[in-house]
Tab-separated table of C-alpha atoms in Angstrom:
chain	number	residue	atom	x	y	z
A	655	MET	CA	95.682	270.291	133.284
A	656	SER	CA	97.013	271.545	130.025
A	657	SER	CA	95.771	270.355	126.604
A	658	ARG	CA	99.105	268.568	125.903
A	659	SER	CA	98.894	266.455	129.028
A	660	LYS	CA	95.281	265.522	128.205
A	661	ARG	CA	96.298	264.237	124.736
A	662	GLU	CA	99.116	262.151	126.228
A	663	SER	CA	96.791	260.553	128.801
A	664	ARG	CA	94.252	259.729	126.105
A	665	GLY	CA	96.991	258.189	123.849
A	666	SER	CA	98.330	256.053	126.693
A	667	ALA	CA	94.836	254.799	127.522
A	668	ARG	CA	94.205	253.919	123.856
A	669	GLY	CA	97.548	252.061	123.554
A	670	LYS	CA	96.780	250.094	126.692
A	671	ARG	CA	93.426	249.032	125.312
A	672	GLU	CA	94.977	247.989	121.969
A	673	SER	CA	97.671	245.908	123.648
A	674	GLU	CA	95.054	244.169	125.804
A	675	ALA	CA	92.969	243.481	122.718
A	676	ARG	CA	96.014	242.003	120.873
A	677	GLY	CA	96.859	239.834	123.858
A	678	SER	CA	93.320	238.568	124.161
A	679	SER	CA	93.148	237.864	120.396
A	680	GLY	CA	96.490	236.043	120.549
A	681	ARG	CA	95.254	233.941	123.476
A	682	SER	CA	91.980	233.155	121.727
A	683	LYS	CA	93.882	232.195	118.565
A	684	ARG	CA	96.208	229.875	120.507
A	685	GLU	CA	93.224	228.331	122.263
A	686	ARG	CA	91.462	227.704	118.970
A	687	GLU	CA	94.594	226.028	117.569
A	688	ARG	CA	94.873	223.874	120.711
A	689	GLU	CA	91.270	222.814	120.307
A	690	ARG	CA	91.869	221.967	116.656
A	691	GLU	CA	94.967	219.779	117.301
A	692	PRO	CA	93.126	216.549	118.297
A	693	GLU	CA	90.871	216.886	115.314
A	694	ALA	CA	93.795	217.379	112.926
A	695	ALA	CA	95.708	214.445	114.408
A	696	GLY	CA	93.666	212.034	112.358
A	697	PHE	CA	94.543	213.950	109.204
A	698	ARG	CA	98.307	213.582	109.277
A	699	GLY	CA	98.251	211.157	106.369
A	700	SER	CA	95.499	212.959	104.466
A	701	PRO	CA	96.016	214.855	101.193
A	702	VAL	CA	94.888	218.111	102.868
A	703	ARG	CA	97.637	217.870	105.505
A	704	ALA	CA	100.305	217.051	102.911
A	705	LYS	CA	99.258	219.959	100.777
A	706	ARG	CA	99.346	222.328	103.736
A	707	GLU	CA	102.899	221.239	104.608
A	708	VAL	CA	104.351	221.997	101.184
A	709	GLU	CA	102.598	225.360	100.770
A	710	PRO	CA	104.664	228.522	101.337
A	711	ALA	CA	104.314	230.635	104.456
A	712	SER	CA	102.305	233.293	102.673
A	713	ALA	CA	99.685	230.776	101.705
A	714	ARG	CA	99.308	229.396	105.243
A	715	GLU	CA	97.474	232.504	106.345
A	716	ILE	CA	94.598	231.685	103.981
A	717	PRO	CA	92.088	229.436	105.782
A	718	VAL	CA	91.692	225.989	104.212
A	719	PRO	CA	88.337	224.174	104.508
A	720	VAL	CA	88.656	221.071	106.632
A	721	VAL	CA	86.853	217.865	105.579
A	722	PRO	CA	85.595	215.643	108.390
A	723	ALA	CA	87.764	212.605	108.970
A	724	PRO	CA	85.088	209.853	108.862
A	725	ARG	CA	83.980	210.917	105.358
A	726	VAL	CA	87.541	210.828	103.929
A	727	LYS	CA	88.134	207.433	105.453
A	728	ARG	CA	84.964	206.054	103.897
A	729	GLU	CA	85.951	207.390	100.441
A	730	ARG	CA	89.431	205.882	100.733
A	731	GLU	CA	88.014	202.522	101.734
A	732	ALA	CA	85.594	202.629	98.797
A	733	ASP	CA	88.441	203.314	96.367
A	734	GLU	CA	90.483	200.439	97.754
A	735	ASP	CA	87.571	198.037	97.548
A	736	SER	CA	86.550	198.973	94.023
A	737	GLU	CA	89.255	196.890	92.246
A	738	PRO	CA	88.589	193.603	94.142
A	739	GLU	CA	84.884	194.043	93.567
A	740	ARG	CA	85.492	194.507	89.815
A	741	GLU	CA	87.632	191.336	89.765
A	742	VAL	CA	84.970	189.378	91.611
A	743	ARG	CA	82.331	190.555	89.137
A	744	ALA	CA	84.527	189.464	86.222
A	745	LYS	CA	85.101	186.027	87.809
A	746	ASN	CA	81.403	185.512	88.381
A	747	GLY	CA	80.634	186.261	84.722
A	748	ARG	CA	79.154	189.688	85.358
A	749	VAL	CA	80.450	192.500	83.174
A	750	ASP	CA	80.625	196.241	83.759
A	751	SER	CA	79.007	198.945	81.651
A	752	GLU	CA	81.864	198.934	79.055
A	753	ASP	CA	81.587	195.170	78.409
A	754	ARG	CA	77.810	195.388	78.357
A	755	ARG	CA	78.019	198.017	75.647
A	756	SER	CA	80.547	195.923	73.678
A	757	ARG	CA	78.282	192.894	73.601
A	758	HIS	CA	75.130	194.826	72.750
A	759	CYS	CA	76.201	197.165	69.956
A	760	PRO	CA	73.088	198.677	68.321
A	761	TYR	CA	74.740	199.147	64.915
A	762	LEU	CA	75.423	195.549	63.875
A	763	ASP	CA	72.426	195.555	61.543
A	764	THR	CA	74.076	198.301	59.455
A	765	ILE	CA	76.866	195.938	58.248
A	766	ASN	CA	76.641	195.346	54.482
A	767	ARG	CA	78.431	192.086	53.647
A	768	SER	CA	77.754	192.409	49.934
A	769	VAL	CA	80.228	195.324	49.598
A	770	LEU	CA	83.029	193.782	51.648
A	771	ASP	CA	86.074	192.910	49.544
A	772	PHE	CA	89.344	192.078	51.314
A	773	ASP	CA	91.304	191.104	48.183
A	774	PHE	CA	92.797	194.545	47.675
A	775	GLU	CA	95.804	196.095	49.357
A	776	LYS	CA	95.204	197.036	52.995
A	777	LEU	CA	95.823	200.792	52.874
A	778	CYS	CA	93.817	203.892	53.776
A	779	SER	CA	91.782	205.278	50.877
A	780	ILE	CA	92.696	208.855	51.905
A	781	SER	CA	96.240	208.814	53.321
A	782	LEU	CA	97.360	205.686	51.362
A	783	SER	CA	99.064	204.409	54.518
A	784	HIS	CA	99.353	200.756	55.563
A	785	ILE	CA	99.660	201.652	59.254
A	786	ASN	CA	96.648	200.980	61.506
A	787	ALA	CA	94.171	200.425	58.674
A	788	TYR	CA	90.466	199.842	59.368
A	789	ALA	CA	87.693	198.647	57.073
A	790	CYS	CA	84.290	200.303	57.269
A	791	LEU	CA	81.835	197.403	57.316
A	792	VAL	CA	79.008	199.624	56.020
A	793	CYS	CA	80.570	200.889	52.769
A	794	GLY	CA	83.636	198.608	52.473
A	795	LYS	CA	86.253	201.392	52.264
A	796	TYR	CA	89.540	201.425	54.162
A	797	PHE	CA	90.522	204.224	56.557
A	798	GLN	CA	93.367	204.879	58.954
A	799	GLY	CA	93.238	205.125	62.754
A	800	ARG	CA	90.378	205.552	65.165
A	801	GLY	CA	91.430	208.630	67.191
A	802	LEU	CA	89.542	211.911	67.312
A	803	LYS	CA	91.275	213.315	64.223
A	804	SER	CA	91.712	210.069	62.284
A	805	HIS	CA	90.168	209.395	58.889
A	806	ALA	CA	88.023	206.547	60.233
A	807	TYR	CA	86.634	208.752	63.009
A	808	ILE	CA	85.804	211.587	60.594
A	809	HIS	CA	84.181	209.128	58.179
A	810	SER	CA	82.076	207.692	61.009
A	811	VAL	CA	80.811	211.104	62.110
A	812	GLN	CA	80.248	212.422	58.601
A	813	PHE	CA	78.397	209.433	57.121
A	814	SER	CA	77.029	207.762	60.312
A	815	HIS	CA	78.970	204.544	59.610
A	816	HIS	CA	79.778	203.052	62.988
A	817	VAL	CA	81.200	199.514	62.655
A	818	PHE	CA	84.888	199.137	61.732
A	819	LEU	CA	87.302	196.201	61.531
A	820	ASN	CA	91.024	196.435	62.238
A	821	LEU	CA	92.608	194.671	59.251
A	822	HIS	CA	95.641	193.512	61.256
A	823	THR	CA	94.338	192.601	64.720
A	824	LEU	CA	90.939	191.385	63.393
A	825	LYS	CA	89.102	193.294	66.150
A	826	PHE	CA	85.810	195.139	65.650
A	827	TYR	CA	85.188	198.656	66.951
A	828	CYS	CA	82.259	201.055	67.134
A	829	LEU	CA	83.037	204.671	66.224
A	830	PRO	CA	82.814	207.426	67.303
A	831	ASP	CA	82.068	205.855	70.722
A	832	ASN	CA	85.382	203.969	70.390
A	833	TYR	CA	84.633	200.692	72.140
A	834	GLU	CA	85.415	197.151	71.018
A	835	ILE	CA	82.542	195.040	69.713
A	836	ILE	CA	82.419	191.453	70.933
A	837	ASP	CA	79.903	189.394	68.983
A	838	SER	CA	80.120	185.859	67.583
A	839	SER	CA	77.960	186.773	64.571
A	840	LEU	CA	80.950	188.640	63.067
A	841	GLU	CA	83.110	185.527	62.834
A	842	ASP	CA	82.248	184.974	59.163
A	843	ILE	CA	83.767	188.366	58.278
A	844	THR	CA	87.075	187.602	59.987
A	845	TYR	CA	87.159	184.194	58.266
A	846	VAL	CA	86.780	185.813	54.841
A	847	LEU	CA	89.561	188.261	55.690
A	848	LYS	CA	91.891	185.543	56.982
A	849	PRO	CA	90.784	181.969	56.195
A	850	THR	CA	92.371	179.202	58.253
A	851	PHE	CA	92.520	175.456	57.645
A	852	THR	CA	93.138	172.626	60.065
A	853	LYS	CA	95.121	169.544	59.115
A	854	GLN	CA	91.918	167.511	59.044
A	855	GLN	CA	90.248	169.954	56.663
A	856	ILE	CA	93.281	169.930	54.366
A	857	ALA	CA	93.303	166.141	54.301
A	858	ASN	CA	89.616	166.048	53.301
A	859	LEU	CA	89.794	168.640	50.501
A	860	ASP	CA	90.019	166.050	47.724
A	861	LYS	CA	87.679	163.571	49.430
A	862	GLN	CA	84.716	165.896	49.980
A	863	ALA	CA	84.198	167.956	46.842
A	864	LYS	CA	80.913	169.726	47.401
A	865	LEU	CA	79.577	173.021	46.131
A	866	SER	CA	79.619	176.094	48.342
A	867	ARG	CA	77.201	178.999	48.228
A	868	ALA	CA	78.443	182.588	48.246
A	869	TYR	CA	76.717	185.474	50.028
A	870	ASP	CA	75.044	186.622	46.801
A	871	GLY	CA	73.555	183.150	46.243
A	872	THR	CA	75.927	181.902	43.501
A	873	THR	CA	77.438	178.454	43.905
A	874	TYR	CA	81.080	177.603	43.357
A	875	LEU	CA	83.497	174.730	43.895
A	876	PRO	CA	86.369	175.643	46.261
A	877	GLY	CA	89.644	175.612	44.340
A	878	ILE	CA	87.888	176.013	40.978
A	879	VAL	CA	87.409	179.758	41.361
A	880	GLY	CA	87.881	182.449	38.745
A	881	LEU	CA	90.624	185.058	39.108
A	882	ASN	CA	89.798	188.619	38.067
A	883	ASN	CA	91.632	189.999	35.042
A	884	ILE	CA	92.598	193.450	36.324
A	885	LYS	CA	94.012	194.635	33.010
A	886	ALA	CA	96.557	192.367	31.277
A	887	ASN	CA	97.386	189.766	33.921
A	888	ASP	CA	95.631	186.762	32.337
A	889	TYR	CA	99.016	185.071	31.675
A	890	ALA	CA	99.781	185.147	35.425
A	891	ASN	CA	96.247	184.044	36.383
A	892	ALA	CA	96.605	180.864	34.303
A	893	VAL	CA	99.851	179.931	36.056
A	894	LEU	CA	98.524	180.720	39.560
A	895	GLN	CA	95.346	178.695	39.029
A	896	ALA	CA	97.307	175.715	37.735
A	897	LEU	CA	99.686	175.779	40.715
A	898	SER	CA	96.787	176.099	43.183
A	899	ASN	CA	95.496	172.693	42.083
A	900	VAL	CA	98.724	170.770	42.767
A	901	PRO	CA	97.828	168.957	46.042
A	902	PRO	CA	101.254	168.883	47.794
A	903	LEU	CA	101.959	172.529	46.984
A	904	ARG	CA	98.403	173.518	47.933
A	905	ASN	CA	98.502	171.657	51.249
A	906	TYR	CA	101.828	173.263	52.152
A	907	PHE	CA	100.621	176.827	51.607
A	908	LEU	CA	97.169	176.334	53.144
A	909	GLU	CA	98.842	175.862	56.543
A	910	GLU	CA	100.696	179.071	57.396
A	911	ASP	CA	102.736	177.433	60.175
A	912	ASN	CA	104.792	175.626	57.505
A	913	TYR	CA	106.576	178.773	56.374
A	914	LYS	CA	105.891	181.675	58.741
A	915	ASN	CA	109.053	181.025	60.818
A	916	ILE	CA	111.460	180.990	57.870
A	917	LYS	CA	114.206	183.552	58.511
A	918	ARG	CA	115.277	185.898	55.732
A	919	PRO	CA	118.086	188.483	55.592
A	920	PRO	CA	117.196	192.014	56.764
A	921	GLY	CA	115.625	194.075	54.010
A	922	ASP	CA	114.766	191.042	51.884
A	923	ILE	CA	111.446	191.515	50.073
A	924	MET	CA	111.231	188.100	48.392
A	925	PHE	CA	109.439	186.515	51.349
A	926	LEU	CA	106.473	188.776	50.539
A	927	LEU	CA	105.945	186.535	47.513
A	928	VAL	CA	105.513	183.504	49.802
A	929	GLN	CA	103.053	185.289	52.092
A	930	ARG	CA	100.899	186.601	49.262
A	931	PHE	CA	100.840	183.245	47.494
A	932	GLY	CA	99.712	181.555	50.704
A	933	GLU	CA	96.955	184.140	51.191
A	934	LEU	CA	95.777	183.685	47.604
A	935	MET	CA	95.775	179.894	48.003
A	936	ARG	CA	93.614	180.090	51.133
A	937	LYS	CA	91.170	182.460	49.439
A	938	LEU	CA	90.846	180.181	46.395
A	939	TRP	CA	90.034	177.192	48.625
A	940	ASN	CA	87.845	179.091	51.104
A	941	PRO	CA	84.438	177.343	51.332
A	942	ARG	CA	82.821	180.410	52.978
A	943	ASN	CA	83.585	183.206	50.513
A	944	PHE	CA	81.208	186.148	50.087
A	945	LYS	CA	81.640	185.985	46.293
A	946	ALA	CA	82.409	183.291	43.734
A	947	HIS	CA	85.577	184.898	42.381
A	948	VAL	CA	88.882	186.146	43.786
A	949	SER	CA	90.982	189.172	42.829
A	950	PRO	CA	94.759	188.471	42.803
A	951	HIS	CA	95.515	192.156	43.385
A	952	GLU	CA	97.891	191.782	46.363
A	953	MET	CA	99.565	188.729	44.808
A	954	LEU	CA	100.300	190.563	41.565
A	955	GLN	CA	101.572	193.627	43.402
A	956	ALA	CA	104.090	191.379	45.150
A	957	VAL	CA	105.062	189.932	41.740
A	958	VAL	CA	105.644	193.418	40.316
A	959	LEU	CA	107.745	194.396	43.334
A	960	CYS	CA	109.817	191.209	43.602
A	961	SER	CA	110.435	190.921	39.842
A	962	ARG	CA	111.449	194.595	39.661
A	963	LYS	CA	108.665	195.306	37.159
A	964	THR	CA	109.695	192.510	34.800
A	965	PHE	CA	106.114	191.209	35.075
A	966	GLN	CA	103.388	193.825	35.356
A	967	ILE	CA	99.623	194.002	35.631
A	968	THR	CA	99.262	196.535	32.839
A	969	ARG	CA	101.443	194.794	30.251
A	970	GLN	CA	100.975	191.394	28.624
A	971	GLY	CA	103.643	188.836	29.482
A	972	ASP	CA	104.694	185.320	28.586
A	973	GLY	CA	103.243	182.572	30.755
A	974	VAL	CA	106.290	180.281	30.442
A	975	ASP	CA	108.681	183.050	31.456
A	976	PHE	CA	106.467	183.903	34.410
A	977	LEU	CA	106.244	180.241	35.484
A	978	SER	CA	110.008	179.825	35.340
A	979	TRP	CA	110.682	182.981	37.340
A	980	PHE	CA	107.915	182.335	39.873
A	981	LEU	CA	108.987	178.768	40.739
A	982	ASN	CA	112.629	179.751	41.164
A	983	ALA	CA	111.759	182.882	43.180
A	984	LEU	CA	109.415	180.862	45.409
A	985	HIS	CA	112.112	178.245	45.955
A	986	SER	CA	114.676	180.905	46.869
A	987	ALA	CA	112.293	182.774	49.195
A	988	LEU	CA	111.580	179.543	51.091
A	989	GLY	CA	115.300	179.230	51.835
A	990	GLY	CA	116.235	176.784	49.083
A	991	THR	CA	119.491	176.677	47.144
A	992	LYS	CA	120.476	175.366	43.722
A	993	LYS	CA	122.025	172.081	44.858
A	994	LYS	CA	121.863	171.274	48.563
A	995	LYS	CA	118.816	172.715	50.315
A	996	LYS	CA	115.450	171.628	48.924
A	997	THR	CA	111.975	173.075	49.398
A	998	ILE	CA	108.417	172.045	48.630
A	999	VAL	CA	108.853	173.515	45.119
A	1000	THR	CA	111.771	171.248	44.207
A	1001	ASP	CA	110.175	168.236	45.915
A	1002	VAL	CA	107.102	168.589	43.701
A	1003	PHE	CA	108.410	169.842	40.354
A	1004	GLN	CA	112.154	169.244	40.030
A	1005	GLY	CA	113.447	166.413	37.862
A	1006	SER	CA	116.833	165.633	36.297
A	1007	MET	CA	118.115	164.870	32.798
A	1008	ARG	CA	121.270	164.347	30.806
A	1009	ILE	CA	122.025	166.801	28.018
A	1010	PHE	CA	124.308	165.591	25.212
A	1011	THR	CA	125.778	168.414	23.148
A	1012	LYS	CA	127.877	168.243	19.993
A	1013	LYS	CA	129.241	171.254	18.150
A	1014	LEU	CA	128.758	171.302	14.370
A	1015	PRO	CA	131.144	172.852	11.820
A	1016	HIS	CA	129.983	175.858	9.895
A	1017	PRO	CA	127.800	174.738	6.941
A	1018	ASP	CA	129.694	176.950	4.470
A	1019	LEU	CA	132.997	175.148	5.058
A	1020	PRO	CA	134.251	172.565	2.529
A	1021	ALA	CA	133.476	168.906	3.200
A	1022	GLU	CA	137.118	167.955	3.797
A	1023	GLU	CA	137.602	170.679	6.356
A	1024	LYS	CA	134.372	169.605	8.128
A	1025	GLU	CA	135.700	166.030	8.445
A	1026	GLN	CA	138.959	167.273	9.916
A	1027	LEU	CA	137.168	169.458	12.425
A	1028	LEU	CA	134.958	166.578	13.582
A	1029	HIS	CA	138.064	164.805	14.909
A	1030	ASN	CA	138.987	167.707	17.166
A	1031	ASP	CA	138.102	167.583	20.873
A	1032	GLU	CA	136.055	170.743	20.516
A	1033	TYR	CA	133.591	168.972	18.212
A	1034	GLN	CA	133.206	165.828	20.358
A	1035	GLU	CA	129.981	165.099	22.181
A	1036	THR	CA	129.790	166.203	25.815
A	1037	MET	CA	127.328	165.231	28.525
A	1038	VAL	CA	126.000	167.407	31.337
A	1039	GLU	CA	123.693	166.489	34.245
A	1040	SER	CA	121.000	169.123	34.702
A	1041	THR	CA	117.804	169.679	36.665
A	1042	PHE	CA	114.524	171.056	35.349
A	1043	MET	CA	111.237	172.436	36.656
A	1044	TYR	CA	109.260	171.943	33.445
A	1045	LEU	CA	109.707	170.454	29.960
A	1046	THR	CA	109.361	172.515	26.798
A	1047	LEU	CA	107.776	170.589	23.913
A	1048	ASP	CA	108.173	171.617	20.268
A	1049	LEU	CA	105.346	171.345	17.761
A	1050	PRO	CA	105.833	170.309	14.112
A	1051	THR	CA	105.722	173.090	11.576
A	1052	ALA	CA	102.214	174.037	10.494
A	1053	PRO	CA	101.374	173.661	6.769
A	1054	LEU	CA	101.614	176.796	4.651
A	1055	TYR	CA	99.477	175.737	1.682
A	1056	LYS	CA	95.929	174.472	1.298
A	1057	ASP	CA	95.125	170.822	0.662
A	1058	GLU	CA	93.474	169.373	-2.451
A	1059	LYS	CA	90.069	170.520	-1.207
A	1060	GLU	CA	91.319	174.103	-1.056
A	1061	GLN	CA	91.060	174.129	2.715
A	1062	LEU	CA	93.600	174.821	5.422
A	1063	ILE	CA	93.333	171.882	7.788
A	1064	ILE	CA	94.498	172.109	11.413
A	1065	PRO	CA	97.087	169.351	11.987
A	1066	GLN	CA	96.948	167.105	15.037
A	1067	VAL	CA	99.770	165.381	16.861
A	1068	PRO	CA	99.755	162.911	19.778
A	1069	LEU	CA	101.477	163.929	22.998
A	1070	PHE	CA	103.794	160.909	22.823
A	1071	ASN	CA	105.204	162.087	19.484
A	1072	ILE	CA	106.404	165.416	20.818
A	1073	LEU	CA	107.664	163.735	24.017
A	1074	ALA	CA	110.131	161.799	21.859
A	1075	LYS	CA	112.408	164.824	22.203
A	1076	PHE	CA	113.446	163.476	25.623
A	1077	ASN	CA	114.018	159.782	24.767
A	1078	GLY	CA	117.802	160.221	24.555
A	1079	ILE	CA	117.922	159.336	20.832
A	1080	THR	CA	116.180	162.126	18.962
A	1081	GLU	CA	118.556	164.920	18.080
A	1082	LYS	CA	117.683	168.531	17.382
A	1083	GLU	CA	119.808	171.310	15.954
A	1084	TYR	CA	120.103	174.593	17.833
A	1085	LYS	CA	121.532	177.652	16.119
A	1086	THR	CA	123.123	180.752	17.528
A	1087	TYR	CA	124.328	183.793	15.667
A	1088	LYS	CA	127.782	182.250	15.086
A	1089	GLU	CA	127.687	178.542	16.136
A	1090	ASN	CA	125.480	175.482	15.615
A	1091	PHE	CA	124.914	172.680	18.130
A	1092	LEU	CA	123.263	169.278	17.987
A	1093	LYS	CA	121.563	168.288	21.226
A	1094	ARG	CA	119.682	165.302	22.590
A	1095	PHE	CA	118.025	164.915	25.972
A	1096	GLN	CA	117.594	161.901	28.235
A	1097	LEU	CA	115.382	162.010	31.331
A	1098	THR	CA	116.945	160.346	34.376
A	1099	ARG	CA	114.422	161.219	37.107
A	1100	LEU	CA	110.842	162.418	36.824
A	1101	PRO	CA	109.247	164.627	39.508
A	1102	PRO	CA	105.908	163.738	41.126
A	1103	TYR	CA	104.226	166.432	39.009
A	1104	LEU	CA	105.474	167.090	35.482
A	1105	ILE	CA	104.810	170.430	33.803
A	1106	PHE	CA	104.628	170.536	29.991
A	1107	CYS	CA	105.050	173.865	28.181
A	1108	ILE	CA	104.030	173.536	24.545
A	1109	LYS	CA	105.809	176.164	22.506
A	1110	ARG	CA	103.227	177.628	20.119
A	1111	PHE	CA	104.555	181.122	19.489
A	1112	THR	CA	107.536	181.947	17.311
A	1113	LYS	CA	108.854	185.432	16.696
A	1114	ASN	CA	110.141	186.506	13.301
A	1115	ASN	CA	111.235	189.856	11.929
A	1116	PHE	CA	107.684	191.104	11.455
A	1117	PHE	CA	105.312	189.655	14.054
A	1118	VAL	CA	104.681	186.799	16.499
A	1119	GLU	CA	103.214	183.732	14.836
A	1120	LYS	CA	101.085	181.103	16.563
A	1121	ASN	CA	101.156	177.430	15.680
A	1122	PRO	CA	97.546	176.099	15.800
A	1123	THR	CA	98.493	172.388	15.926
A	1124	ILE	CA	96.214	170.374	18.221
A	1125	VAL	CA	97.919	168.122	20.782
A	1126	ASN	CA	95.956	164.988	21.657
A	1127	PHE	CA	96.449	164.388	25.337
A	1128	PRO	CA	95.300	161.001	26.702
A	1129	ILE	CA	92.882	161.401	29.582
A	1130	THR	CA	92.117	157.762	30.424
A	1131	ALA	CA	94.581	154.946	31.140
A	1132	LEU	CA	97.372	157.434	31.827
A	1133	GLY	CA	99.550	155.800	34.439
A	1134	SER	CA	103.147	155.001	35.156
A	1135	GLY	CA	103.559	153.287	31.784
A	1136	MET	CA	103.986	156.607	29.992
A	1137	SER	CA	106.664	157.682	32.411
A	1138	CYS	CA	108.680	154.499	31.902
A	1139	LYS	CA	108.479	154.659	28.104
A	1140	THR	CA	109.415	158.322	28.171
A	1141	CYS	CA	112.438	157.687	30.339
A	1142	ARG	CA	113.619	154.792	28.148
């Protein structure tokens, strides 16, 4: 046999063996798949099966580890049962690890109530943002947010201050662990931030006048609380303290439900004045304050904004002008109008009067011409019905020279003497730059609470002069008799 025929016989024998080996491997592979089919039947709904179906053909050649069916079924059953078990534990009063941590916060003893002051504007001390503001109950500062990159979170990590209060939702949180703290011992902090009064408490305010003790040990009488003078806002403090002691107005603003549903036009900022005044009223009458004084910072910021900087904290103002603007702005913000719709402001302070006005001829005119002018219709007396919120009383002129003892005495005048301006008989001359008028006033209806503004300051070409005249105001036996005599 030649060498060529030997090579061909060897190649044919090798090919035969390879084909037999491929056939046997194919049969063994098909047998293994047939044996695996019953086992995989229970996996048709399993995640492994679904994943294998969506994989491309090239990926199917890679062997995937198969998890036994009983184990997957047990895990699925455990996942399905976990939610009912959690609900049952909650119904039975048992709490999970998150609730257990919330009710047993280890940092509550780090709270420093002596530094907490919620009278200032609720904005972050770093970003100056009102959104999502938190108060650190360890140092008293305000910060924004509680996420990983928020100012409150960074402050907590940097200074190890862990207890924070959301100034809007009134919820307590522990940072940086970021879980809510549920503890009844923190209720006094939320009450200082947002005091609330029931109708029964409001009704007993004037009946039970007892001293309260602040956190620092000082005693104070609720309602008779000092307002901080930030810079030059003492004129506004006097008006706000006086209004806070008018019982009907106080009772109305102590209960927030009386005015929180009042609708205002979009973009209207005047309602902020109502909200801030109500907050200030509740803080002044709070029997559980941490300190014996209140800062009207937020109230005065609303005044500056709503008055368009007519009244400011940094500049001295006139108390009568502020009272007039504040009462009218409060009335308008509560939805009142000039004539028809009334509010608590007009119910308490608004009265009515008749104003008689008569024009006078120019004093430089001859006497005959004055007599002729007095017969004209223009110089006849006219009467106008008008409303008022307060009465302005004029003081007699102070003496310029010393008496016989070479002393400047301070004159005194009874209140009833200066009230004679409104008896309908007394006339007073009012001058303008080109005309003179003679006016008299007659009260027709007195409000439940009458405000007197005694005009002490007069402005001349050089400076503002103060009249030091003392007004004797009767304290005892002051009843309805004065009102009747004044009206007559």
